[in-house]
Amino acid sequence: MSYADKELMTKYEEEWEGEEKVKFKVTYCTVCEACEPAVQNVQGIYEIGNAGQLYWFWSEIRSGNVALDADAVLTDNITVNEDVLIDGELNEDGDFRTWYGIGSNAGKYTGIFDGQGHTISGLYYDNDSTVGSYRGLFGAIGPNASIMNVIVADSYIFGNGEVGGIAGQNFGGFVMGCYNRSYVGGAGSNIGGIVGQNFGGVIGCGNSGTVYGEGRYIGGVVGMNTSNGTNP
């Protein structure tokens, strides 16, 4: 059965900011949780405009159906879960959908991901066991990867080691013009507001969220910055 034939649920959640109404959309199958596919534009770049498409991009890269070097661009702000944080701490009363992070230590993301200044809100991950390493919007990125112009807000990402708001580990790529307004923590080492463990470039990024770690190398922007890493 194709995605178009499946039972879909489109959930619209509205809130007011001043006089402007902001509408968020989450689209996924209520039966099998298949997500709305991200569509490639004429340049072959995947356009991601809602949470369903973000999950689809993660899932297809994880399964190998989309290449690790696939390029993507955000076309809108995205809310995965609402009210993940209350006064900067985890909302214990919430029932949140888990986010695992694009790319892994074994399969690092190496594409270009341009947020175009958009915000991804409501990412949630909470597992401090050893399987909870390499967590963030991206679990791990590799050589030639460029993650740029994206804000992560109202999110709670707590793992073991190599945890960052944008990327758990940067192994030879670049993270540029990104910002974190979320809680990032871990029971282990290498925890950073932007990148947990950095072997590449982190340029023009900032953090105003809480960063907590129980091990070594905990930093507001970068947790562990190696001799090959840069953080101007």
PDB file of C-alpha atoms in Angstrom:
ATOM      1  CA  MET A   1       0.000   0.000   0.000  1.00  0.00           C
ATOM      2  CA  SER A   2       1.394   3.391  -0.972  1.00  0.00           C
ATOM      3  CA  TYR A   3       1.744   6.280   1.430  1.00  0.00           C
ATOM      4  CA  ALA A   4      -1.073   8.115  -0.358  1.00  0.00           C
ATOM      5  CA  ASP A   5      -3.432   5.178   0.278  1.00  0.00           C
ATOM      6  CA  LYS A   6      -2.776   4.931   3.998  1.00  0.00           C
ATOM      7  CA  GLU A   7      -4.919   6.418   6.709  1.00  0.00           C
ATOM      8  CA  LEU A   8      -3.384   9.789   7.443  1.00  0.00           C
ATOM      9  CA  MET A   9      -3.813  12.088  10.344  1.00  0.00           C
ATOM     10  CA  THR A  10      -3.091  15.752   9.888  1.00  0.00           C
ATOM     11  CA  LYS A  11      -3.025  17.582  13.162  1.00  0.00           C
ATOM     12  CA  TYR A  12      -3.184  21.340  13.131  1.00  0.00           C
ATOM     13  CA  GLU A  13      -2.221  23.199  16.261  1.00  0.00           C
ATOM     14  CA  GLU A  14      -2.692  26.945  16.321  1.00  0.00           C
ATOM     15  CA  GLU A  15      -1.298  29.632  18.535  1.00  0.00           C
ATOM     16  CA  TRP A  16      -1.157  33.405  18.398  1.00  0.00           C
ATOM     17  CA  GLU A  17       1.987  35.526  18.289  1.00  0.00           C
ATOM     18  CA  GLY A  18       0.871  39.130  18.452  1.00  0.00           C
ATOM     19  CA  GLU A  19      -1.639  39.549  15.668  1.00  0.00           C
ATOM     20  CA  GLU A  20      -0.293  36.757  13.506  1.00  0.00           C
ATOM     21  CA  LYS A  21      -1.645  33.231  13.615  1.00  0.00           C
ATOM     22  CA  VAL A  22       1.005  30.507  13.368  1.00  0.00           C
ATOM     23  CA  LYS A  23      -0.082  27.061  12.237  1.00  0.00           C
ATOM     24  CA  PHE A  24       1.993  23.906  12.775  1.00  0.00           C
ATOM     25  CA  LYS A  25       1.317  20.657  10.922  1.00  0.00           C
ATOM     26  CA  VAL A  26       2.268  17.091  11.800  1.00  0.00           C
ATOM     27  CA  THR A  27       1.382  14.458   9.200  1.00  0.00           C
ATOM     28  CA  TYR A  28       1.803  10.732   9.746  1.00  0.00           C
ATOM     29  CA  CYS A  29      -0.102   7.473   9.396  1.00  0.00           C
ATOM     30  CA  THR A  30      -2.131   6.555  12.493  1.00  0.00           C
ATOM     31  CA  VAL A  31      -1.823   2.824  11.692  1.00  0.00           C
ATOM     32  CA  CYS A  32       1.854   2.281  10.878  1.00  0.00           C
ATOM     33  CA  GLU A  33       3.331   5.721  11.697  1.00  0.00           C
ATOM     34  CA  ALA A  34       4.648   6.114   8.152  1.00  0.00           C
ATOM     35  CA  CYS A  35       5.479   9.755   7.593  1.00  0.00           C
ATOM     36  CA  GLU A  36       4.785  12.177   4.808  1.00  0.00           C
ATOM     37  CA  PRO A  37       7.713  11.946   2.358  1.00  0.00           C
ATOM     38  CA  ALA A  38       9.940  14.926   1.784  1.00  0.00           C
ATOM     39  CA  VAL A  39       9.961  15.823  -1.908  1.00  0.00           C
ATOM     40  CA  GLN A  40      13.081  16.664  -3.917  1.00  0.00           C
ATOM     41  CA  ASN A  41      13.088  19.954  -5.793  1.00  0.00           C
ATOM     42  CA  VAL A  42      14.562  20.443  -9.271  1.00  0.00           C
ATOM     43  CA  GLN A  43      18.060  20.656  -7.736  1.00  0.00           C
ATOM     44  CA  GLY A  44      17.571  17.279  -6.071  1.00  0.00           C
ATOM     45  CA  ILE A  45      17.383  18.822  -2.583  1.00  0.00           C
ATOM     46  CA  TYR A  46      14.824  17.403  -0.155  1.00  0.00           C
ATOM     47  CA  GLU A  47      12.384  20.062   1.056  1.00  0.00           C
ATOM     48  CA  ILE A  48      11.265  19.559   4.656  1.00  0.00           C
ATOM     49  CA  GLY A  49       8.346  21.633   5.899  1.00  0.00           C
ATOM     50  CA  ASN A  50       6.689  19.647   8.703  1.00  0.00           C
ATOM     51  CA  ALA A  51       7.477  17.109  11.409  1.00  0.00           C
ATOM     52  CA  GLY A  52       6.291  14.169   9.321  1.00  0.00           C
ATOM     53  CA  GLN A  53       8.762  15.007   6.582  1.00  0.00           C
ATOM     54  CA  LEU A  54      11.557  15.476   9.134  1.00  0.00           C
ATOM     55  CA  TYR A  55      10.905  11.995  10.562  1.00  0.00           C
ATOM     56  CA  TRP A  56      10.685  10.581   7.047  1.00  0.00           C
ATOM     57  CA  PHE A  57      14.110  12.038   6.179  1.00  0.00           C
ATOM     58  CA  TRP A  58      15.615  10.559   9.359  1.00  0.00           C
ATOM     59  CA  SER A  59      14.000   7.150   8.767  1.00  0.00           C
ATOM     60  CA  GLU A  60      14.965   6.889   5.103  1.00  0.00           C
ATOM     61  CA  ILE A  61      18.594   7.786   5.826  1.00  0.00           C
ATOM     62  CA  ARG A  62      18.662   5.292   8.695  1.00  0.00           C
ATOM     63  CA  SER A  63      17.282   2.522   6.456  1.00  0.00           C
ATOM     64  CA  GLY A  64      19.629   3.352   3.583  1.00  0.00           C
ATOM     65  CA  ASN A  65      16.844   4.299   1.175  1.00  0.00           C
ATOM     66  CA  VAL A  66      18.213   7.853   1.094  1.00  0.00           C
ATOM     67  CA  ALA A  67      21.965   8.399   0.842  1.00  0.00           C
ATOM     68  CA  LEU A  68      23.946   9.741   3.789  1.00  0.00           C
ATOM     69  CA  ASP A  69      25.079  12.655   1.599  1.00  0.00           C
ATOM     70  CA  ALA A  70      21.554  13.724   0.638  1.00  0.00           C
ATOM     71  CA  ASP A  71      21.008  17.486   0.825  1.00  0.00           C
ATOM     72  CA  ALA A  72      17.978  18.998   2.530  1.00  0.00           C
ATOM     73  CA  VAL A  73      16.466  22.399   3.254  1.00  0.00           C
ATOM     74  CA  LEU A  74      13.846  23.533   5.744  1.00  0.00           C
ATOM     75  CA  THR A  75      10.954  25.404   4.171  1.00  0.00           C
ATOM     76  CA  ASP A  76       9.121  26.282   7.397  1.00  0.00           C
ATOM     77  CA  ASN A  77       9.349  26.210  11.181  1.00  0.00           C
ATOM     78  CA  ILE A  78       8.660  22.731  12.573  1.00  0.00           C
ATOM     79  CA  THR A  79       7.151  21.676  15.888  1.00  0.00           C
ATOM     80  CA  VAL A  80       7.568  17.998  16.780  1.00  0.00           C
ATOM     81  CA  ASN A  81       6.208  18.163  20.351  1.00  0.00           C
ATOM     82  CA  GLU A  82       4.734  21.099  22.215  1.00  0.00           C
ATOM     83  CA  ASP A  83       5.708  22.335  25.689  1.00  0.00           C
ATOM     84  CA  VAL A  84       8.645  19.975  26.125  1.00  0.00           C
ATOM     85  CA  LEU A  85      10.265  22.413  28.547  1.00  0.00           C
ATOM     86  CA  ILE A  86       8.783  24.353  31.443  1.00  0.00           C
ATOM     87  CA  ASP A  87      11.068  27.081  32.753  1.00  0.00           C
ATOM     88  CA  GLY A  88      13.967  25.422  30.975  1.00  0.00           C
ATOM     89  CA  GLU A  89      13.407  21.974  32.501  1.00  0.00           C
ATOM     90  CA  LEU A  90      11.683  18.849  31.168  1.00  0.00           C
ATOM     91  CA  ASN A  91       7.899  18.881  31.385  1.00  0.00           C
ATOM     92  CA  GLU A  92       7.424  15.667  33.369  1.00  0.00           C
ATOM     93  CA  ASP A  93       3.712  15.546  32.529  1.00  0.00           C
ATOM     94  CA  GLY A  94       4.288  15.379  28.784  1.00  0.00           C
ATOM     95  CA  ASP A  95       3.870  12.362  26.510  1.00  0.00           C
ATOM     96  CA  PHE A  96       6.397  13.088  23.780  1.00  0.00           C
ATOM     97  CA  ARG A  97       7.384  11.456  20.543  1.00  0.00           C
ATOM     98  CA  THR A  98      11.081  10.489  20.631  1.00  0.00           C
ATOM     99  CA  TRP A  99      13.650  11.938  18.250  1.00  0.00           C
ATOM    100  CA  TYR A 100      16.785   9.844  17.631  1.00  0.00           C
ATOM    101  CA  GLY A 101      18.978  12.088  15.465  1.00  0.00           C
ATOM    102  CA  ILE A 102      19.938  12.001  11.795  1.00  0.00           C
ATOM    103  CA  GLY A 103      23.110   9.994  11.247  1.00  0.00           C
ATOM    104  CA  SER A 104      24.977   7.743  13.675  1.00  0.00           C
ATOM    105  CA  ASN A 105      28.520   6.852  14.682  1.00  0.00           C
ATOM    106  CA  ALA A 106      28.417   3.983  12.194  1.00  0.00           C
ATOM    107  CA  GLY A 107      26.737   6.009   9.441  1.00  0.00           C
ATOM    108  CA  LYS A 108      27.553   9.693   9.662  1.00  0.00           C
ATOM    109  CA  TYR A 109      25.481  12.228   7.720  1.00  0.00           C
ATOM    110  CA  THR A 110      27.623  13.945   5.081  1.00  0.00           C
ATOM    111  CA  GLY A 111      25.138  16.121   3.193  1.00  0.00           C
ATOM    112  CA  ILE A 112      24.226  19.802   3.319  1.00  0.00           C
ATOM    113  CA  PHE A 113      21.322  20.694   5.608  1.00  0.00           C
ATOM    114  CA  ASP A 114      20.225  24.320   5.403  1.00  0.00           C
ATOM    115  CA  GLY A 115      17.656  25.477   7.930  1.00  0.00           C
ATOM    116  CA  GLN A 116      17.276  28.847   6.167  1.00  0.00           C
ATOM    117  CA  GLY A 117      16.819  30.470   9.581  1.00  0.00           C
ATOM    118  CA  HIS A 118      13.906  28.232  10.572  1.00  0.00           C
ATOM    119  CA  THR A 119      13.346  26.728  14.013  1.00  0.00           C
ATOM    120  CA  ILE A 120      12.831  23.082  14.932  1.00  0.00           C
ATOM    121  CA  SER A 121      11.001  22.874  18.256  1.00  0.00           C
ATOM    122  CA  GLY A 122      10.040  20.020  20.529  1.00  0.00           C
ATOM    123  CA  LEU A 123      12.745  17.416  19.927  1.00  0.00           C
ATOM    124  CA  TYR A 124      12.755  14.861  22.738  1.00  0.00           C
ATOM    125  CA  TYR A 125      15.210  12.132  23.693  1.00  0.00           C
ATOM    126  CA  ASP A 126      15.772  10.686  27.168  1.00  0.00           C
ATOM    127  CA  ASN A 127      18.010   7.620  27.557  1.00  0.00           C
ATOM    128  CA  ASP A 128      21.263   7.813  29.490  1.00  0.00           C
ATOM    129  CA  SER A 129      22.348   4.203  28.802  1.00  0.00           C
ATOM    130  CA  THR A 130      25.173   3.455  26.372  1.00  0.00           C
ATOM    131  CA  VAL A 131      22.716   3.303  23.464  1.00  0.00           C
ATOM    132  CA  GLY A 132      21.978   6.960  24.232  1.00  0.00           C
ATOM    133  CA  SER A 133      25.251   8.226  22.752  1.00  0.00           C
ATOM    134  CA  TYR A 134      25.516  10.346  19.587  1.00  0.00           C
ATOM    135  CA  ARG A 135      22.289  12.291  20.026  1.00  0.00           C
ATOM    136  CA  GLY A 136      21.058  15.666  18.821  1.00  0.00           C
ATOM    137  CA  LEU A 137      19.202  17.010  15.836  1.00  0.00           C
ATOM    138  CA  PHE A 138      21.982  15.053  14.141  1.00  0.00           C
ATOM    139  CA  GLY A 139      23.526  12.073  15.873  1.00  0.00           C
ATOM    140  CA  ALA A 140      26.809  12.321  14.016  1.00  0.00           C
ATOM    141  CA  ILE A 141      28.014  14.179  10.928  1.00  0.00           C
ATOM    142  CA  GLY A 142      31.094  13.399   8.854  1.00  0.00           C
ATOM    143  CA  PRO A 143      33.454  14.926   6.299  1.00  0.00           C
ATOM    144  CA  ASN A 144      31.842  17.314   3.783  1.00  0.00           C
ATOM    145  CA  ALA A 145      28.730  17.733   5.937  1.00  0.00           C
ATOM    146  CA  SER A 146      27.433  21.263   6.416  1.00  0.00           C
ATOM    147  CA  ILE A 147      24.676  21.989   8.922  1.00  0.00           C
ATOM    148  CA  MET A 148      23.696  25.646   8.737  1.00  0.00           C
ATOM    149  CA  ASN A 149      21.177  28.287   9.748  1.00  0.00           C
ATOM    150  CA  VAL A 150      18.947  26.170  11.989  1.00  0.00           C
ATOM    151  CA  ILE A 151      17.647  26.848  15.507  1.00  0.00           C
ATOM    152  CA  VAL A 152      16.719  24.084  17.953  1.00  0.00           C
ATOM    153  CA  ALA A 153      14.279  25.310  20.624  1.00  0.00           C
ATOM    154  CA  ASP A 154      12.017  23.977  23.392  1.00  0.00           C
ATOM    155  CA  SER A 155      13.728  20.582  23.171  1.00  0.00           C
ATOM    156  CA  TYR A 156      15.075  18.085  25.687  1.00  0.00           C
ATOM    157  CA  ILE A 157      17.980  15.917  24.569  1.00  0.00           C
ATOM    158  CA  PHE A 158      19.470  13.785  27.342  1.00  0.00           C
ATOM    159  CA  GLY A 159      21.687  10.854  26.457  1.00  0.00           C
ATOM    160  CA  ASN A 160      24.928   9.285  27.541  1.00  0.00           C
ATOM    161  CA  GLY A 161      27.926  10.749  25.727  1.00  0.00           C
ATOM    162  CA  GLU A 162      28.474  12.741  22.549  1.00  0.00           C
ATOM    163  CA  VAL A 163      25.293  14.789  22.904  1.00  0.00           C
ATOM    164  CA  GLY A 164      24.668  18.197  21.306  1.00  0.00           C
ATOM    165  CA  GLY A 165      21.733  20.398  20.441  1.00  0.00           C
ATOM    166  CA  ILE A 166      22.716  20.365  16.771  1.00  0.00           C
ATOM    167  CA  ALA A 167      25.053  17.361  16.540  1.00  0.00           C
ATOM    168  CA  GLY A 168      26.308  14.781  18.985  1.00  0.00           C
ATOM    169  CA  GLN A 169      29.563  14.448  17.067  1.00  0.00           C
ATOM    170  CA  ASN A 170      31.102  16.468  14.242  1.00  0.00           C
ATOM    171  CA  PHE A 171      33.758  14.340  12.546  1.00  0.00           C
ATOM    172  CA  GLY A 172      35.206  16.622   9.888  1.00  0.00           C
ATOM    173  CA  GLY A 173      32.133  18.602   8.867  1.00  0.00           C
ATOM    174  CA  PHE A 174      30.951  22.156   9.499  1.00  0.00           C
ATOM    175  CA  VAL A 175      28.207  23.540  11.727  1.00  0.00           C
ATOM    176  CA  MET A 176      27.549  27.181  10.865  1.00  0.00           C
ATOM    177  CA  GLY A 177      25.114  29.851  12.016  1.00  0.00           C
ATOM    178  CA  CYS A 178      23.160  27.518  14.299  1.00  0.00           C
ATOM    179  CA  TYR A 179      21.616  28.248  17.690  1.00  0.00           C
ATOM    180  CA  ASN A 180      20.338  26.150  20.581  1.00  0.00           C
ATOM    181  CA  ARG A 181      17.591  27.194  23.014  1.00  0.00           C
ATOM    182  CA  SER A 182      17.052  23.777  24.586  1.00  0.00           C
ATOM    183  CA  TYR A 183      18.138  21.492  27.424  1.00  0.00           C
ATOM    184  CA  VAL A 184      21.083  19.300  26.441  1.00  0.00           C
ATOM    185  CA  GLY A 185      22.536  16.787  28.884  1.00  0.00           C
ATOM    186  CA  GLY A 186      24.187  13.447  29.377  1.00  0.00           C
ATOM    187  CA  ALA A 187      25.314  10.925  31.975  1.00  0.00           C
ATOM    188  CA  GLY A 188      28.689  10.653  30.236  1.00  0.00           C
ATOM    189  CA  SER A 189      31.213  12.957  28.581  1.00  0.00           C
ATOM    190  CA  ASN A 190      31.349  15.267  25.546  1.00  0.00           C
ATOM    191  CA  ILE A 191      28.168  17.294  25.997  1.00  0.00           C
ATOM    192  CA  GLY A 192      27.712  20.647  24.222  1.00  0.00           C
ATOM    193  CA  GLY A 193      24.944  23.098  23.483  1.00  0.00           C
ATOM    194  CA  ILE A 194      25.770  22.932  19.766  1.00  0.00           C
ATOM    195  CA  VAL A 195      28.182  19.984  19.318  1.00  0.00           C
ATOM    196  CA  GLY A 196      29.137  17.381  21.893  1.00  0.00           C
ATOM    197  CA  GLN A 197      32.407  16.191  20.361  1.00  0.00           C
ATOM    198  CA  ASN A 198      34.009  18.300  17.650  1.00  0.00           C
ATOM    199  CA  PHE A 199      36.621  17.225  15.111  1.00  0.00           C
ATOM    200  CA  GLY A 200      35.513  19.801  12.540  1.00  0.00           C
ATOM    201  CA  GLY A 201      34.358  23.401  12.290  1.00  0.00           C
ATOM    202  CA  VAL A 202      31.792  25.176  14.455  1.00  0.00           C
ATOM    203  CA  ILE A 203      31.397  28.718  13.175  1.00  0.00           C
ATOM    204  CA  GLY A 204      29.104  31.540  14.253  1.00  0.00           C
ATOM    205  CA  CYS A 205      26.955  29.411  16.560  1.00  0.00           C
ATOM    206  CA  GLY A 206      25.461  30.180  19.971  1.00  0.00           C
ATOM    207  CA  ASN A 207      23.628  28.630  22.878  1.00  0.00           C
ATOM    208  CA  SER A 208      21.267  29.997  25.518  1.00  0.00           C
ATOM    209  CA  GLY A 209      19.961  26.653  26.750  1.00  0.00           C
ATOM    210  CA  THR A 210      21.001  24.579  29.742  1.00  0.00           C
ATOM    211  CA  VAL A 211      23.920  22.183  29.231  1.00  0.00           C
ATOM    212  CA  TYR A 212      24.449  19.474  31.851  1.00  0.00           C
ATOM    213  CA  GLY A 213      26.892  16.586  32.026  1.00  0.00           C
ATOM    214  CA  GLU A 214      28.090  14.122  34.627  1.00  0.00           C
ATOM    215  CA  GLY A 215      31.359  13.279  32.900  1.00  0.00           C
ATOM    216  CA  ARG A 216      34.180  15.296  31.321  1.00  0.00           C
ATOM    217  CA  TYR A 217      34.180  17.931  28.582  1.00  0.00           C
ATOM    218  CA  ILE A 218      30.940  19.830  29.067  1.00  0.00           C
ATOM    219  CA  GLY A 219      30.583  23.142  27.209  1.00  0.00           C
ATOM    220  CA  GLY A 220      28.022  25.783  26.344  1.00  0.00           C
ATOM    221  CA  VAL A 221      28.767  25.584  22.630  1.00  0.00           C
ATOM    222  CA  VAL A 222      31.166  22.630  22.241  1.00  0.00           C
ATOM    223  CA  GLY A 223      31.832  19.935  24.816  1.00  0.00           C
ATOM    224  CA  MET A 224      35.111  18.450  23.569  1.00  0.00           C
ATOM    225  CA  ASN A 225      37.018  20.389  20.903  1.00  0.00           C
ATOM    226  CA  THR A 226      39.963  18.411  19.503  1.00  0.00           C
ATOM    227  CA  SER A 227      43.175  19.843  18.098  1.00  0.00           C
ATOM    228  CA  ASN A 228      41.634  19.518  14.638  1.00  0.00           C
ATOM    229  CA  GLY A 229      38.436  21.294  15.607  1.00  0.00           C
ATOM    230  CA  THR A 230      37.676  24.981  15.254  1.00  0.00           C
ATOM    231  CA  ASN A 231      35.189  27.099  17.178  1.00  0.00           C
ATOM    232  CA  PRO A 232      35.675  30.758  16.205  1.00  0.00           C
TER     233      PRO A 232
END
